[in-house]
Amino acid sequence: MANRPVRYDANLPRNLTFRKRDKLYSWRNPITGQEVSLGRVARKDAVAQAIEANNYIDQNYLPSTLLEKIKDVPTFTVSAWLERYVVILERRELKPNTMKVRKNQISTIKEEFGRIPLTSITTKDIAEFLEYYIVCDKKSMASGLRSVLLDIFREAIVEGHIDRNPAEPTRAPTPKVKRERLVMEQFVAIRERADTHSIWAPNAMDLALVTGQRREDVAGFKFSDVKDGLLFITQEKTGHKLAIPLDLKLEIMGLVLQDVIDRCRINNPSDFMIYSPVRNGGRKPGPLRPDALTQAFADIRDLSGVKFGPNPPTIP
């Protein structure tokens, strides 16, 4: 069965359309056929702008809001600047995952502001853009986009394209932390269950707890990084270098880093401390990926009998 054709609102002025999926108003220039996005504005504002634009085309009225879009658009748009900004980002030598996230954020910003002249972006434009995500309960995304926008316009100032940062006066969204916290009693119950999961799972949990490092770093711990009574670490996310003493002790759990590392050496032919000697689900014996640590912790957590809400904690 063929899809039903998209029906346009007959009550809107000529040349004005509203796309429900994107919640965007667009005005079509009847002379050139080019569509101009009005963004996520109120219906009455879109109608007013469309009427003004239609009058301008009929040479009866000169609009104030669509004039620059109807005339020849300046060449240096936000889209043009974003191409340059990506080059600047690449020079920073960011981690691949960080760069991937940044490019996705830049793509979202380009979709919203790409055709607008860089010098025409206002604080109101950015505030309305961020408000859309806040209203949709996507405060983390709004916060991330604001951070990138701040940097985008900061670099534009450095290169002399604009004089002020329009993103700076906007409110910084405060993401609500939904993930439940893991208290010591709960961790102990989960840790006891880990002994029945695999050889490496309890070692991974103990290393994470006694060193306080992220899963990416724990998965990358090597015996060859142990020198002169220290465990040398280069954090995957930040690039920071650490040297943790092997006699570091977590009193409440009775863990000593040296003892945990020695336990990791048992039946482990690899240089990696977290190593699985068992083929599992198509995975060959070898070091574990960070996602495997996360999944293992989730499986052990669910089998432990500890009750959590809809957003249970992940590996510490």
Coordinates of C-alpha atoms in Angstrom, one line a residue:
M1 CA 0.0 0.0 0.0
A2 CA 1.5 3.3 -1.1
N3 CA 2.2 6.0 1.6
R4 CA -0.3 8.8 1.8
P5 CA 0.8 12.0 0.3
V6 CA 1.9 14.8 2.7
R7 CA -0.9 17.3 3.1
Y8 CA -0.1 20.9 3.6
D9 CA -2.0 23.2 5.8
A10 CA -4.4 25.1 3.6
N11 CA -4.8 27.8 6.2
L12 CA -1.2 29.0 5.8
P13 CA -0.4 32.0 3.5
R14 CA 0.9 31.1 0.0
N15 CA 4.4 29.9 -0.2
L16 CA 4.5 28.9 3.5
T17 CA 4.7 25.3 4.6
F18 CA 5.0 23.5 7.9
R19 CA 6.7 20.1 8.1
K20 CA 5.3 18.2 11.1
R21 CA 8.2 15.7 11.3
D22 CA 10.9 18.4 11.8
K23 CA 8.5 21.0 13.3
L24 CA 9.9 23.6 10.9
Y25 CA 8.3 26.4 8.9
S26 CA 9.7 27.0 5.4
W27 CA 8.9 29.8 2.9
R28 CA 9.4 29.2 -0.8
N29 CA 10.5 32.0 -3.0
P30 CA 8.0 31.9 -5.9
I31 CA 10.6 33.5 -8.3
T32 CA 13.6 31.3 -7.7
G33 CA 11.8 28.2 -6.2
Q34 CA 14.3 28.2 -3.4
E35 CA 13.1 27.3 0.1
V36 CA 14.1 29.3 3.1
S37 CA 13.9 27.7 6.5
L38 CA 12.3 29.9 9.2
G39 CA 13.3 27.5 11.9
R40 CA 11.2 26.5 14.9
V41 CA 9.3 29.7 15.3
A42 CA 5.7 30.3 16.5
R43 CA 3.0 29.9 14.0
K44 CA 2.0 33.5 14.2
D45 CA 5.6 34.6 13.6
A46 CA 5.9 32.3 10.6
V47 CA 2.6 33.6 9.1
A48 CA 3.7 37.2 9.6
Q49 CA 7.0 36.7 8.0
A50 CA 5.5 34.9 5.0
I51 CA 3.0 37.6 4.4
E52 CA 5.7 40.2 4.5
A53 CA 7.8 38.2 2.1
N54 CA 4.9 37.7 -0.3
N55 CA 4.2 41.4 -0.2
Y56 CA 7.9 42.1 -1.0
I57 CA 7.8 39.8 -4.0
D58 CA 4.7 41.7 -5.1
Q59 CA 6.6 44.9 -4.6
N60 CA 4.0 46.2 -2.2
Y61 CA 6.0 45.9 1.0
L62 CA 9.7 45.6 2.1
P63 CA 10.1 42.9 4.8
S64 CA 12.5 43.2 7.6
T65 CA 13.1 39.6 8.6
L66 CA 13.4 37.8 5.3
L67 CA 15.1 40.6 3.3
E68 CA 18.6 39.3 3.7
K69 CA 17.5 35.8 2.7
I70 CA 15.7 37.0 -0.4
K71 CA 18.6 39.1 -1.5
D72 CA 21.9 37.7 -2.5
V73 CA 23.1 35.8 0.6
P74 CA 26.7 36.7 1.8
T75 CA 29.1 33.9 0.9
F76 CA 30.6 33.4 4.4
T77 CA 27.8 31.4 6.1
V78 CA 27.9 29.4 9.2
S79 CA 28.3 26.3 6.9
A80 CA 31.4 27.8 5.4
W81 CA 32.9 28.6 8.8
L82 CA 32.2 25.1 10.1
E83 CA 34.3 23.6 7.3
R84 CA 37.2 25.7 8.6
Y85 CA 36.3 24.8 12.2
V86 CA 36.6 21.1 11.5
V87 CA 40.2 21.7 10.2
I88 CA 40.9 23.4 13.5
L89 CA 39.5 20.5 15.5
E90 CA 41.6 18.0 13.6
R91 CA 44.7 19.9 14.6
R92 CA 43.9 19.3 18.2
E93 CA 44.5 15.5 17.8
L94 CA 41.3 14.5 19.7
K95 CA 40.6 10.9 20.4
P96 CA 38.7 9.1 17.6
N97 CA 35.5 8.7 19.7
T98 CA 35.6 12.4 20.8
M99 CA 36.1 13.5 17.2
K100 CA 33.1 11.4 16.1
V101 CA 30.9 13.0 18.7
R102 CA 32.1 16.5 17.7
K103 CA 31.3 15.9 14.0
N104 CA 27.8 14.7 14.9
Q105 CA 27.3 17.8 16.9
I106 CA 28.6 20.0 14.1
S107 CA 26.3 18.3 11.7
T108 CA 23.3 19.1 13.9
I109 CA 24.4 22.8 14.2
K110 CA 25.0 23.0 10.4
E111 CA 21.5 21.7 9.7
E112 CA 20.0 24.4 11.9
F113 CA 22.2 27.4 11.1
G114 CA 24.2 26.4 8.0
R115 CA 22.7 28.9 5.5
I116 CA 22.7 31.9 7.8
P117 CA 25.6 34.4 7.5
L118 CA 28.0 33.9 10.4
T119 CA 27.7 37.5 11.5
S120 CA 23.9 37.3 11.7
I121 CA 23.7 34.6 14.4
T122 CA 22.2 36.1 17.5
T123 CA 22.0 35.0 21.1
K124 CA 18.2 34.6 20.6
D125 CA 18.8 32.2 17.8
I126 CA 21.1 30.0 19.9
A127 CA 18.8 30.2 23.0
E128 CA 15.8 29.0 20.9
F129 CA 17.9 26.2 19.4
L130 CA 19.0 24.9 22.8
E131 CA 15.5 25.4 24.3
Y132 CA 14.1 22.8 21.8
Y133 CA 16.4 20.1 23.3
I134 CA 15.7 21.2 26.9
V135 CA 11.9 21.0 26.4
C136 CA 12.4 17.5 24.8
D137 CA 14.2 16.4 28.1
K138 CA 17.6 16.2 26.3
K139 CA 19.5 18.5 28.6
S140 CA 22.8 16.5 28.2
M141 CA 22.6 17.0 24.4
A142 CA 21.7 20.7 24.9
S143 CA 24.7 21.1 27.2
G144 CA 27.0 19.4 24.7
L145 CA 25.8 21.5 21.8
R146 CA 26.2 24.7 23.8
S147 CA 29.8 23.8 24.6
V148 CA 30.6 23.2 21.0
L149 CA 28.8 26.4 19.9
L150 CA 30.9 28.4 22.4
D151 CA 34.1 27.0 20.9
I152 CA 32.9 27.5 17.3
F153 CA 32.3 31.2 17.8
R154 CA 35.4 31.6 20.0
E155 CA 37.5 30.4 17.1
A156 CA 35.6 32.7 14.8
I157 CA 36.6 35.6 17.0
V158 CA 40.2 34.5 17.0
E159 CA 40.2 34.6 13.2
G160 CA 38.5 37.9 13.0
H161 CA 35.2 36.9 11.5
I162 CA 33.0 38.2 14.5
D163 CA 33.6 40.5 17.5
R164 CA 31.5 38.7 20.1
N165 CA 30.4 35.2 21.1
P166 CA 26.6 35.0 20.7
A167 CA 26.5 31.6 22.6
E168 CA 28.2 33.0 25.7
P169 CA 25.1 34.8 27.3
T170 CA 23.0 31.7 27.0
R171 CA 22.1 29.6 30.0
A172 CA 24.1 26.5 30.6
P173 CA 21.7 23.5 30.8
T174 CA 22.2 21.3 33.9
P175 CA 21.8 17.6 32.9
K176 CA 19.9 15.6 35.4
V177 CA 21.9 12.5 36.5
K178 CA 19.5 9.6 36.0
R179 CA 22.0 6.7 36.7
E180 CA 21.5 5.2 40.2
R181 CA 24.5 5.4 42.5
L182 CA 26.2 2.2 43.6
V183 CA 26.6 2.0 47.4
M184 CA 29.3 -0.2 49.0
E185 CA 26.8 -2.9 50.3
Q186 CA 25.4 -3.3 46.7
F187 CA 28.9 -3.5 45.2
V188 CA 30.0 -6.2 47.7
A189 CA 26.9 -8.3 46.8
I190 CA 27.7 -8.0 43.1
R191 CA 31.4 -8.6 43.6
E192 CA 30.6 -11.9 45.4
R193 CA 28.6 -13.0 42.4
A194 CA 31.4 -12.2 40.0
D195 CA 33.5 -15.2 41.2
T196 CA 30.9 -17.5 39.5
H197 CA 31.0 -15.5 36.2
S198 CA 34.6 -15.9 35.0
I199 CA 38.2 -15.7 36.0
W200 CA 38.7 -12.2 34.7
A201 CA 35.5 -10.5 35.9
P202 CA 36.4 -10.2 39.7
N203 CA 39.9 -9.1 38.7
A204 CA 38.5 -6.3 36.5
M205 CA 36.1 -5.1 39.2
D206 CA 38.9 -5.1 41.8
L207 CA 41.3 -3.2 39.5
A208 CA 38.6 -0.6 38.7
L209 CA 37.8 -0.2 42.4
V210 CA 41.3 0.1 43.8
T211 CA 42.7 2.3 41.0
G212 CA 39.6 4.4 40.4
Q213 CA 40.1 4.3 36.7
R214 CA 37.6 4.1 33.8
R215 CA 36.7 0.8 32.0
E216 CA 38.7 1.8 28.9
D217 CA 41.8 2.2 31.1
V218 CA 41.3 -1.0 33.1
A219 CA 40.9 -3.0 29.9
G220 CA 44.2 -1.6 28.7
F221 CA 46.2 -2.3 31.8
K222 CA 49.4 -4.3 31.0
F223 CA 52.0 -6.0 33.1
S224 CA 54.7 -4.3 31.1
D225 CA 53.4 -1.0 32.5
V226 CA 54.5 -2.0 36.0
K227 CA 57.9 -0.6 36.8
D228 CA 59.8 0.4 39.9
G229 CA 56.9 -0.4 42.2
L230 CA 54.4 1.7 40.2
L231 CA 51.7 1.1 37.7
F232 CA 52.0 3.6 34.8
I233 CA 48.8 4.7 33.1
T234 CA 47.9 7.0 30.2
Q235 CA 44.2 7.7 30.5
E236 CA 42.3 6.9 27.3
K237 CA 39.9 9.8 27.6
T238 CA 42.1 12.7 28.8
G239 CA 45.6 11.6 27.9
H240 CA 46.7 12.3 31.4
K241 CA 49.6 10.2 32.7
L242 CA 49.5 8.6 36.2
A243 CA 51.8 6.5 38.3
I244 CA 50.0 4.5 40.9
P245 CA 52.0 2.8 43.7
L246 CA 51.6 -0.9 43.9
D247 CA 51.2 -0.8 47.7
L248 CA 48.0 1.3 47.3
K249 CA 45.4 -0.2 49.6
L250 CA 41.6 0.1 49.8
E251 CA 41.1 -0.6 53.4
I252 CA 37.3 -1.0 53.3
M253 CA 37.6 -3.9 50.8
G254 CA 40.9 -5.3 51.9
L255 CA 42.4 -4.8 48.5
V256 CA 46.1 -4.1 47.7
L257 CA 46.9 -3.2 44.1
Q258 CA 50.0 -5.5 44.0
D259 CA 47.8 -8.5 45.2
V260 CA 45.2 -7.8 42.5
I261 CA 47.9 -7.6 39.8
D262 CA 49.4 -10.9 41.0
R263 CA 46.0 -12.5 40.8
C264 CA 45.7 -11.3 37.2
R265 CA 48.9 -13.2 36.3
I266 CA 47.3 -16.6 37.1
N267 CA 46.8 -18.7 33.9
N268 CA 47.4 -15.5 31.9
P269 CA 49.9 -15.8 29.0
S270 CA 49.1 -12.3 27.8
D271 CA 50.6 -8.9 28.7
F272 CA 47.1 -7.6 29.4
M273 CA 46.0 -7.9 33.0
I274 CA 42.4 -8.5 32.0
Y275 CA 42.5 -11.6 29.8
S276 CA 39.9 -14.3 28.9
P277 CA 41.3 -17.8 28.2
V278 CA 37.9 -19.0 27.1
R279 CA 36.3 -18.7 23.7
N280 CA 32.8 -17.2 24.2
G281 CA 30.2 -16.3 21.7
G282 CA 32.6 -16.2 18.8
R283 CA 35.1 -14.2 20.7
K284 CA 38.6 -15.6 20.6
P285 CA 40.7 -15.9 23.8
G286 CA 42.5 -12.7 24.5
P287 CA 42.2 -9.3 26.1
L288 CA 38.8 -7.9 26.8
R289 CA 37.2 -4.8 25.2
P290 CA 35.7 -2.1 27.4
D291 CA 32.2 -3.0 26.2
A292 CA 32.8 -6.6 27.3
L293 CA 33.5 -5.3 30.9
T294 CA 30.3 -3.3 30.8
Q295 CA 28.2 -6.2 29.7
A296 CA 29.8 -8.6 32.2
F297 CA 29.1 -6.2 35.1
A298 CA 25.5 -5.8 33.9
D299 CA 25.0 -9.6 33.7
I300 CA 26.6 -10.1 37.2
R301 CA 24.6 -7.2 38.6
D302 CA 21.3 -8.7 37.4
L303 CA 22.1 -12.1 38.8
S304 CA 23.2 -10.8 42.2
G305 CA 19.7 -10.3 43.4
V306 CA 20.3 -6.6 44.2
K307 CA 17.3 -4.6 43.3
F308 CA 17.7 -1.4 41.3
G309 CA 15.3 1.0 39.5
P310 CA 15.0 1.6 35.7
N311 CA 18.5 3.1 35.5
P312 CA 20.8 0.7 37.3
P313 CA 24.5 1.6 37.9
T314 CA 27.2 0.5 35.5
I315 CA 30.7 -0.7 36.1
P316 CA 32.4 1.7 38.6

